[in-house]
XYZ file of C-alpha atoms in Angstrom:
568
model
C 117.917 113.553 153.875
C 118.859 109.965 153.876
C 120.712 108.517 151.798
C 120.693 103.751 151.155
C 121.508 101.434 148.727
C 118.308 99.295 147.660
C 118.900 95.734 145.239
C 116.400 95.555 141.644
C 115.403 92.624 141.294
C 118.338 91.786 138.561
C 121.047 91.661 142.041
C 122.344 95.071 140.432
C 121.664 98.257 143.644
C 120.525 101.423 143.020
C 121.791 104.652 145.274
C 118.913 106.569 146.541
C 119.029 110.140 148.992
C 114.387 110.325 150.663
C 112.668 112.811 152.197
C 109.687 113.126 152.715
C 106.171 111.679 153.295
C 103.313 112.372 150.916
C 102.842 110.825 147.225
C 106.366 109.524 145.795
C 108.408 112.335 144.008
C 111.599 110.731 141.546
C 114.764 112.914 139.758
C 116.287 111.507 137.180
C 119.725 113.070 136.918
C 121.895 113.304 133.428
C 124.765 112.081 131.905
C 127.654 112.968 134.545
C 125.740 114.084 137.245
C 124.798 112.169 140.328
C 121.130 112.200 143.075
C 122.836 115.765 144.997
C 122.302 117.403 141.348
C 118.845 117.067 142.700
C 119.024 118.873 146.225
C 116.794 121.993 144.742
C 113.971 120.024 143.905
C 114.744 117.614 147.194
C 114.397 120.655 149.642
C 111.462 122.716 148.105
C 109.236 119.174 147.227
C 109.414 116.983 150.142
C 107.150 119.539 152.833
C 104.660 117.932 150.234
C 106.061 114.668 148.270
C 108.083 111.751 149.022
C 110.889 112.462 147.204
C 113.607 110.103 145.732
C 116.556 111.235 144.113
C 118.717 108.867 142.197
C 121.296 107.891 140.970
C 122.000 107.024 137.724
C 123.280 103.183 136.622
C 127.336 102.880 136.392
C 126.785 106.985 138.047
C 127.510 107.670 141.993
C 127.547 103.875 143.815
C 124.704 102.837 141.484
C 125.816 99.500 139.273
C 126.412 99.708 135.892
C 124.690 97.969 133.018
C 126.462 96.232 130.804
C 128.883 98.699 128.497
C 126.916 97.919 125.124
C 123.752 98.955 126.992
C 121.908 101.578 125.119
C 118.630 103.911 126.218
C 115.953 100.958 126.708
C 118.113 99.496 128.674
C 118.387 102.389 130.730
C 114.236 102.621 130.528
C 114.222 99.214 131.937
C 116.388 99.823 134.149
C 113.628 102.380 135.661
C 110.798 99.975 135.133
C 113.158 97.430 137.627
C 113.718 100.430 139.754
C 110.137 101.862 140.971
C 109.171 97.826 140.458
C 111.720 98.119 144.328
C 110.459 100.993 145.059
C 107.181 98.909 145.938
C 105.130 102.532 145.857
C 102.687 101.872 142.980
C 103.006 104.277 139.719
C 104.810 107.438 140.113
C 105.919 111.163 140.016
C 109.178 110.903 137.404
C 111.009 113.622 136.624
C 114.219 112.836 134.045
C 116.825 116.016 133.205
C 119.015 115.330 130.184
C 119.710 112.075 129.700
C 117.022 111.408 132.845
C 114.907 112.691 130.746
C 115.105 109.578 127.643
C 114.746 107.739 130.122
C 111.489 108.721 131.811
C 109.809 109.762 128.144
C 111.047 106.087 127.512
C 109.226 104.702 130.788
C 106.351 106.540 129.983
C 106.322 104.994 126.676
C 106.837 101.477 127.748
C 105.498 100.993 131.149
C 102.893 103.350 131.668
C 101.620 101.563 134.674
C 104.758 103.058 136.439
C 104.143 106.759 135.699
C 101.431 109.323 137.249
C 103.079 112.636 136.077
C 105.977 113.133 133.419
C 108.477 116.349 133.910
C 111.178 116.236 131.466
C 113.765 119.027 132.268
C 116.260 119.828 129.344
C 115.306 117.146 127.304
C 116.717 116.343 123.561
C 114.652 115.077 120.693
C 115.409 115.220 117.197
C 118.757 116.303 116.887
C 119.493 118.443 113.389
C 121.878 116.394 111.299
C 124.541 119.010 112.625
C 123.706 118.256 116.087
C 123.920 114.499 116.572
C 127.343 114.587 114.121
C 128.336 116.249 116.938
C 127.759 114.042 119.998
C 128.365 111.942 118.594
C 131.875 111.930 118.491
C 132.026 113.323 121.795
C 130.465 110.153 122.691
C 133.645 108.592 121.029
C 136.190 110.456 122.459
C 134.496 110.150 126.049
C 135.031 106.470 125.203
C 138.552 106.374 124.275
C 139.469 108.232 127.154
C 140.432 111.557 125.416
C 136.777 113.717 127.558
C 136.942 117.444 128.104
C 135.035 117.857 130.281
C 135.490 122.100 130.215
C 133.519 121.935 126.897
C 129.979 121.258 128.230
C 130.643 123.473 131.863
C 131.182 126.378 128.767
C 127.712 125.574 127.178
C 126.002 124.683 130.716
C 126.895 127.444 132.875
C 127.536 131.103 132.673
C 130.231 133.007 134.164
C 129.072 134.193 136.935
C 127.496 130.462 138.031
C 130.813 129.882 140.167
C 129.913 127.802 142.900
C 127.798 125.623 140.775
C 130.173 124.684 138.173
C 133.102 123.609 140.321
C 130.276 121.571 142.166
C 129.154 119.797 138.948
C 132.690 120.208 137.691
C 133.741 117.732 140.567
C 130.686 115.432 140.387
C 132.154 115.370 135.739
C 135.440 114.773 137.303
C 135.011 111.751 139.524
C 133.248 109.898 137.925
C 133.424 106.075 136.306
C 134.995 106.092 132.794
C 133.020 103.266 131.749
C 129.616 104.263 133.229
C 130.143 107.131 131.650
C 131.214 106.286 128.702
C 127.929 103.448 128.304
C 124.921 106.264 129.487
C 126.265 109.356 127.370
C 126.307 106.925 124.343
C 123.323 105.770 124.855
C 122.060 109.823 125.201
C 123.341 110.678 121.792
C 121.820 107.843 119.669
C 118.692 108.529 122.214
C 116.859 111.331 120.975
C 115.359 109.859 118.277
C 114.046 106.347 119.606
C 110.963 107.237 121.912
C 110.301 110.345 119.135
C 107.693 108.689 116.621
C 105.753 107.801 120.280
C 105.546 110.389 122.434
C 101.818 110.701 121.651
C 101.269 107.015 123.873
C 101.903 109.411 126.478
C 99.078 109.517 128.442
C 99.461 111.164 132.091
C 99.935 115.118 132.682
C 103.818 116.456 131.122
C 105.635 119.635 131.463
C 108.072 119.406 128.915
C 110.567 122.528 130.288
C 114.263 123.901 129.423
C 116.576 127.045 129.512
C 116.101 129.654 126.269
C 120.320 130.390 126.321
C 120.602 125.497 126.120
C 121.249 125.364 122.297
C 121.330 121.490 122.637
C 118.766 121.419 124.704
C 116.308 123.459 122.551
C 113.098 125.831 123.148
C 112.255 124.123 119.956
C 112.382 120.721 120.866
C 110.509 121.199 124.204
C 107.951 123.042 121.506
C 107.857 119.553 119.525
C 107.579 117.303 122.850
C 105.171 119.503 124.509
C 103.470 118.914 121.474
C 103.152 115.730 120.634
C 101.976 114.308 124.303
C 98.692 114.934 124.123
C 98.456 115.984 127.890
C 101.968 117.852 127.534
C 102.570 121.458 128.122
C 106.320 123.246 127.512
C 107.350 125.961 129.761
C 110.700 127.878 128.802
C 112.977 129.253 131.610
C 114.105 132.906 129.482
C 117.975 133.740 130.798
C 119.513 130.127 132.365
C 120.854 127.079 130.160
C 121.148 123.365 130.900
C 121.467 123.024 134.351
C 118.594 125.243 134.962
C 117.074 123.147 137.646
C 120.480 123.933 139.495
C 121.153 127.408 138.723
C 117.429 128.964 138.700
C 115.333 125.767 140.534
C 113.128 128.797 143.187
C 111.476 129.034 138.685
C 111.650 125.241 138.502
C 110.805 123.811 141.537
C 107.369 126.375 141.330
C 106.784 124.944 137.566
C 107.306 121.807 139.788
C 104.719 122.587 142.418
C 102.104 123.301 139.563
C 102.703 120.305 137.736
C 102.974 118.308 140.847
C 98.811 119.657 141.010
C 97.847 118.262 137.777
C 94.821 114.930 136.295
C 94.176 113.913 133.925
C 91.289 116.126 133.361
C 92.349 119.673 135.419
C 95.649 120.891 133.436
C 95.985 123.749 135.908
C 95.508 123.773 138.961
C 93.621 126.631 138.659
C 90.035 128.589 136.919
C 91.105 130.656 134.808
C 88.064 132.893 135.072
C 88.074 132.248 138.570
C 91.711 133.246 139.113
C 90.214 135.876 136.902
C 88.119 137.393 138.597
C 90.068 136.899 142.079
C 92.812 138.707 140.924
C 89.864 141.670 139.985
C 89.235 141.867 144.005
C 92.488 144.390 144.158
C 92.042 147.914 143.388
C 93.862 148.952 140.366
C 94.263 153.128 138.481
C 93.470 152.340 134.224
C 96.916 153.264 131.686
C 97.280 153.013 128.913
C 100.317 152.197 127.331
C 101.917 153.399 124.233
C 105.291 153.691 121.855
C 105.473 153.856 118.531
C 106.254 151.730 115.433
C 107.012 152.641 112.099
C 105.940 156.545 113.024
C 102.131 155.258 114.290
C 100.948 155.016 117.378
C 100.114 152.307 119.383
C 98.797 151.616 122.985
C 96.402 149.135 124.635
C 94.804 149.583 128.593
C 96.484 148.249 131.531
C 95.811 148.435 134.850
C 99.079 146.323 135.741
C 101.391 148.960 136.428
C 103.376 149.823 139.123
C 106.488 151.433 140.246
C 110.039 149.685 140.827
C 112.799 152.460 142.035
C 113.353 155.621 142.361
C 116.957 155.854 142.530
C 117.327 154.957 139.132
C 113.929 156.267 138.238
C 111.636 152.088 137.051
C 108.451 151.177 136.341
C 107.003 147.877 135.032
C 104.380 146.937 132.931
C 103.289 143.504 132.111
C 101.904 142.906 127.966
C 100.397 139.347 127.073
C 102.045 138.075 124.536
C 99.696 136.821 122.387
C 98.859 139.830 122.037
C 99.472 141.611 118.138
C 101.239 144.114 119.747
C 103.553 142.716 122.108
C 106.503 142.406 118.669
C 105.948 146.332 118.215
C 106.281 146.716 122.033
C 109.346 145.279 122.287
C 111.082 146.032 119.135
C 110.172 149.895 119.814
C 112.571 150.135 122.426
C 110.202 153.217 124.231
C 106.842 153.057 126.019
C 104.840 155.534 128.001
C 102.111 155.426 131.273
C 99.196 157.879 130.500
C 97.831 157.350 134.206
C 93.790 158.233 133.329
C 92.086 160.538 134.911
C 87.962 159.952 136.175
C 86.313 161.161 133.347
C 88.765 159.404 130.415
C 86.692 155.899 130.678
C 85.553 156.423 126.840
C 89.179 156.734 126.252
C 89.884 153.554 128.453
C 87.427 151.576 125.724
C 88.528 152.304 122.986
C 92.458 151.858 123.490
C 90.279 148.336 125.010
C 88.595 147.173 122.214
C 89.799 145.806 118.547
C 89.006 150.061 116.994
C 91.181 150.555 113.918
C 92.381 153.810 114.726
C 92.491 153.852 118.876
C 94.301 157.879 118.325
C 91.386 159.016 116.101
C 89.950 160.558 118.891
C 92.552 161.511 121.265
C 95.264 163.897 121.834
C 98.825 163.926 122.113
C 101.924 164.395 121.672
C 105.732 163.416 121.710
C 107.060 162.444 124.959
C 110.844 163.109 126.126
C 111.228 159.425 125.075
C 109.138 159.718 122.159
C 106.164 157.256 123.119
C 102.662 159.201 122.637
C 101.401 161.332 125.097
C 97.479 161.382 125.963
C 96.306 164.532 126.976
C 94.504 165.161 129.758
C 95.887 162.214 132.144
C 95.750 161.941 135.583
C 99.883 161.726 134.598
C 102.689 160.240 131.994
C 105.986 158.685 132.424
C 108.101 158.230 128.956
C 110.080 155.982 129.742
C 113.434 154.080 127.676
C 112.726 150.386 127.931
C 114.625 148.986 130.221
C 114.377 145.109 130.189
C 112.338 142.280 129.350
C 111.341 139.570 132.019
C 109.476 136.288 130.553
C 106.695 135.572 132.614
C 104.313 132.738 131.472
C 101.824 134.011 128.932
C 102.864 137.235 130.018
C 106.212 139.906 129.597
C 106.955 142.218 131.889
C 108.163 145.119 130.568
C 110.491 147.220 132.951
C 111.218 151.462 131.347
C 113.734 153.664 133.287
C 111.473 156.904 133.786
C 112.849 159.391 131.123
C 109.985 162.562 131.525
C 107.373 162.733 133.868
C 104.448 164.981 134.407
C 101.169 164.418 137.393
C 98.309 167.307 137.215
C 95.200 167.195 139.286
C 93.035 165.463 137.965
C 92.003 162.094 139.703
C 92.695 159.298 139.024
C 90.252 156.336 137.021
C 89.838 153.412 139.325
C 88.671 149.432 138.605
C 87.551 147.257 140.862
C 85.839 143.968 140.350
C 86.416 144.369 136.089
C 83.482 147.839 136.781
C 85.174 151.545 136.714
C 85.634 153.633 140.114
C 85.658 157.188 141.028
C 87.542 157.282 143.974
C 87.430 160.851 143.918
C 83.987 161.183 144.062
C 83.072 158.074 146.218
C 86.335 158.065 148.803
C 84.557 157.941 151.353
C 82.343 154.805 150.336
C 85.628 153.421 149.492
C 87.199 150.501 152.159
C 90.760 152.017 153.135
C 94.164 151.031 151.067
C 96.152 147.891 152.850
C 98.388 148.462 155.604
C 102.103 148.815 154.138
C 104.589 147.088 156.164
C 108.108 147.171 154.520
C 111.374 145.168 156.478
C 114.861 146.016 155.586
C 117.081 143.452 154.537
C 120.338 144.960 155.064
C 123.412 143.157 154.083
C 127.344 144.017 155.141
C 130.250 140.706 154.461
C 128.056 137.949 154.180
C 125.544 138.843 157.875
C 122.385 140.215 157.573
C 121.252 141.773 160.862
C 118.874 141.409 162.556
C 116.610 143.239 165.769
C 115.064 142.291 168.617
C 111.418 141.106 167.740
C 110.055 141.073 171.732
C 108.860 137.468 171.932
C 112.424 136.330 172.710
C 113.003 136.409 168.663
C 114.830 137.748 165.925
C 113.556 139.520 162.684
C 113.807 142.394 160.297
C 113.231 146.357 161.002
C 110.631 146.948 160.122
C 108.413 150.104 159.898
C 104.772 151.170 158.632
C 104.261 153.365 155.909
C 102.768 156.525 156.715
C 101.639 159.959 154.802
C 104.982 161.054 153.572
C 105.504 157.165 152.076
C 107.473 154.703 151.445
C 110.715 156.339 150.532
C 110.748 158.257 153.626
C 109.413 155.459 155.484
C 112.386 152.894 154.504
C 115.221 156.272 154.400
C 113.688 156.561 158.795
C 114.250 152.708 159.235
C 117.589 152.144 158.120
C 118.375 155.859 160.322
C 117.885 153.776 163.804
C 118.811 150.866 162.780
C 122.152 150.730 159.681
C 123.249 154.828 159.120
C 126.310 152.817 157.421
C 123.142 151.085 155.249
C 121.550 152.420 151.462
C 118.010 151.745 150.413
C 117.987 149.425 147.706
C 116.363 146.771 144.957
C 112.741 145.055 146.076
C 112.853 141.939 147.182
C 109.721 140.826 148.081
C 106.401 142.056 148.034
C 103.685 140.186 149.553
C 100.371 140.045 151.728
C 100.691 139.208 155.407
C 98.854 136.989 158.302
C 97.540 140.374 159.125
C 93.549 141.177 157.497
C 94.456 144.065 154.976
C 98.022 144.329 156.074
C 101.413 144.003 152.761
C 104.967 143.621 153.177
C 107.905 145.528 150.911
C 111.045 143.667 151.052
C 114.662 145.790 150.365
C 117.457 144.790 150.226
C 119.933 147.393 151.392
C 123.457 147.561 151.385
C 125.470 147.781 154.293
C 129.656 148.850 154.215
C 130.346 148.049 157.700
C 128.052 145.783 160.557
C 128.405 148.777 162.909
C 123.713 148.927 164.259
C 122.277 151.485 166.619
C 119.925 148.392 167.331
C 119.700 144.611 166.386
C 123.344 142.591 165.666
C 124.629 140.973 162.671
C 124.802 137.257 162.168
C 125.614 134.956 158.604
C 123.836 134.933 156.324
C 123.135 130.951 157.270
C 120.406 128.592 157.980
C 122.323 127.605 161.569
C 121.706 131.497 162.623
C 118.714 132.151 160.644
C 116.465 129.179 162.933
C 115.618 131.850 165.886
C 113.923 134.120 163.303
C 110.109 133.780 164.473
C 107.622 134.915 161.793
C 107.928 131.553 158.531
C 108.038 133.409 155.539
C 110.808 135.747 156.360
C 112.381 132.414 157.644
C 111.681 131.436 154.067
C 112.382 134.409 152.661
C 115.724 134.905 153.930
C 116.882 130.724 153.822
C 115.961 132.469 149.712
C 118.221 135.051 149.801
C 121.164 132.741 151.435
C 120.830 130.065 148.988
C 121.204 133.190 146.351
C 123.175 134.605 147.547
C 125.863 131.047 147.026
C 124.594 131.706 143.128
C 124.708 135.758 142.585
C 121.430 135.286 141.417
C 118.343 137.392 142.451
C 115.035 137.080 142.381
C 111.524 139.016 143.314
C 109.089 137.547 145.440
C 105.192 137.853 145.268
C 102.244 136.406 146.593
C 101.070 136.237 150.581
C 102.546 134.861 153.438
C 101.949 131.307 152.538
C 102.820 130.506 148.893
C 103.682 132.957 146.021
C 105.926 133.186 142.961
C 109.965 134.390 142.352
C 110.604 135.988 139.490
C 114.531 136.444 137.510
C 116.038 139.556 135.815
C 116.401 138.380 132.604
C 119.477 137.277 131.489
C 120.870 136.928 135.046
C 123.327 134.957 135.673
C 123.527 133.466 131.873
């Protein structure tokens, strides 16, 4: 990253932080912040874009606007900035006050904006909220503002490091620049509200579901008003979502930077569905009860999660008519269908009036319907609900289960398969490798990779299964470590190879092979595999935040999912 000062046409100067090459991406922060607030996005997005983060007027090292400046004056400043950059229309992202400025620029000067992203934006506050924010603007103008109140709204109790950084910026800001910007912010939620339909470029409107002042409802209203607008709500996070949920925001911005006027999604949904169908799965019926009535649907998005505690997951479409029932019931069962139960799968996949009329079932230990004749069943208490795009992930704690000798029904490329009958003709399963991220006192265990570099302790999964392989791997490398949570699941560079990485806490830095090194970027440069190095860099960042996610994807790209409420 490089910092420099840019002169504008009116003689004012703007401080910039720049990194990367490619299509320009301009980032404007909120009131009281500075360009460094975008560091997680600068680091991630500069790999493929020319990223430019700026200090807003009166913030950091940028010249202030007159004390009586209003939102349109900040918009005019942004226009002079883009013109001075001389990069043509830019991809423009703004946070909070920066989002108001960015939206105003897209309205007033559409020739300067290629794509628009509005993070934690405000839109038509309620009379009570408007009165409160105007009162705070008056306090700030009198030099009586209390920085503690916004910090409480913005951060959860576990986000101490980020909170302290932001508090330092708020304490060091120029009082006049802060007062001017906050007054413009307080009065700016309605100035362009009636003109959002004039924004012609692809627009992402993103906020955290815990942000009361830049609410999810506001984001949906803005996205609905913008012809090419789309809303994204990040579960479990508040106002500083770009700092507290950087991987989610970075993934969202990466996808946004692929949008154009004719294709608002980077993928064709039908083609994506077909690609997902290339992964062979089993077939399950997920069941629960609501007001004493049994409910169920067919799903193949089922997976085990943990043995201790015993956890599994399944996903459900948020548009499903059963979504609310499954969330509110507090329990559900997974019924793994047998090869002879194709008709059961079809019944629970279609809009049938009474799906249970033709099947035998009985209540499981947690109260959910368990179907007769299945290959296996698991009755669960709903442990967590994780928002995941147009679906939600139900994580269940297993309260009872049973397995039979019936072979399970399979599904592949949109058709049922019967593995027991056609095993000889089916391709073999993936070559599964597990890696142990053994952590102790801020350090991680690395071993020689035989090629002059370092790697994580790793082992191939055999017939004994993942648990036995992980137990043996830890016994051979770090006997003080304990099996922990899944941290990443991804397809490797070699065809047919899948990798699973587990975070394994250790009580000491004693190791039978390899050595513990600090979990910092400088000490991780010797890790040879780029996918492993990227994973450890993420772990280092998440360790500072205390907010860990699970990565699903390939060795090149994928998605990090954080638990609902994590860090909030």
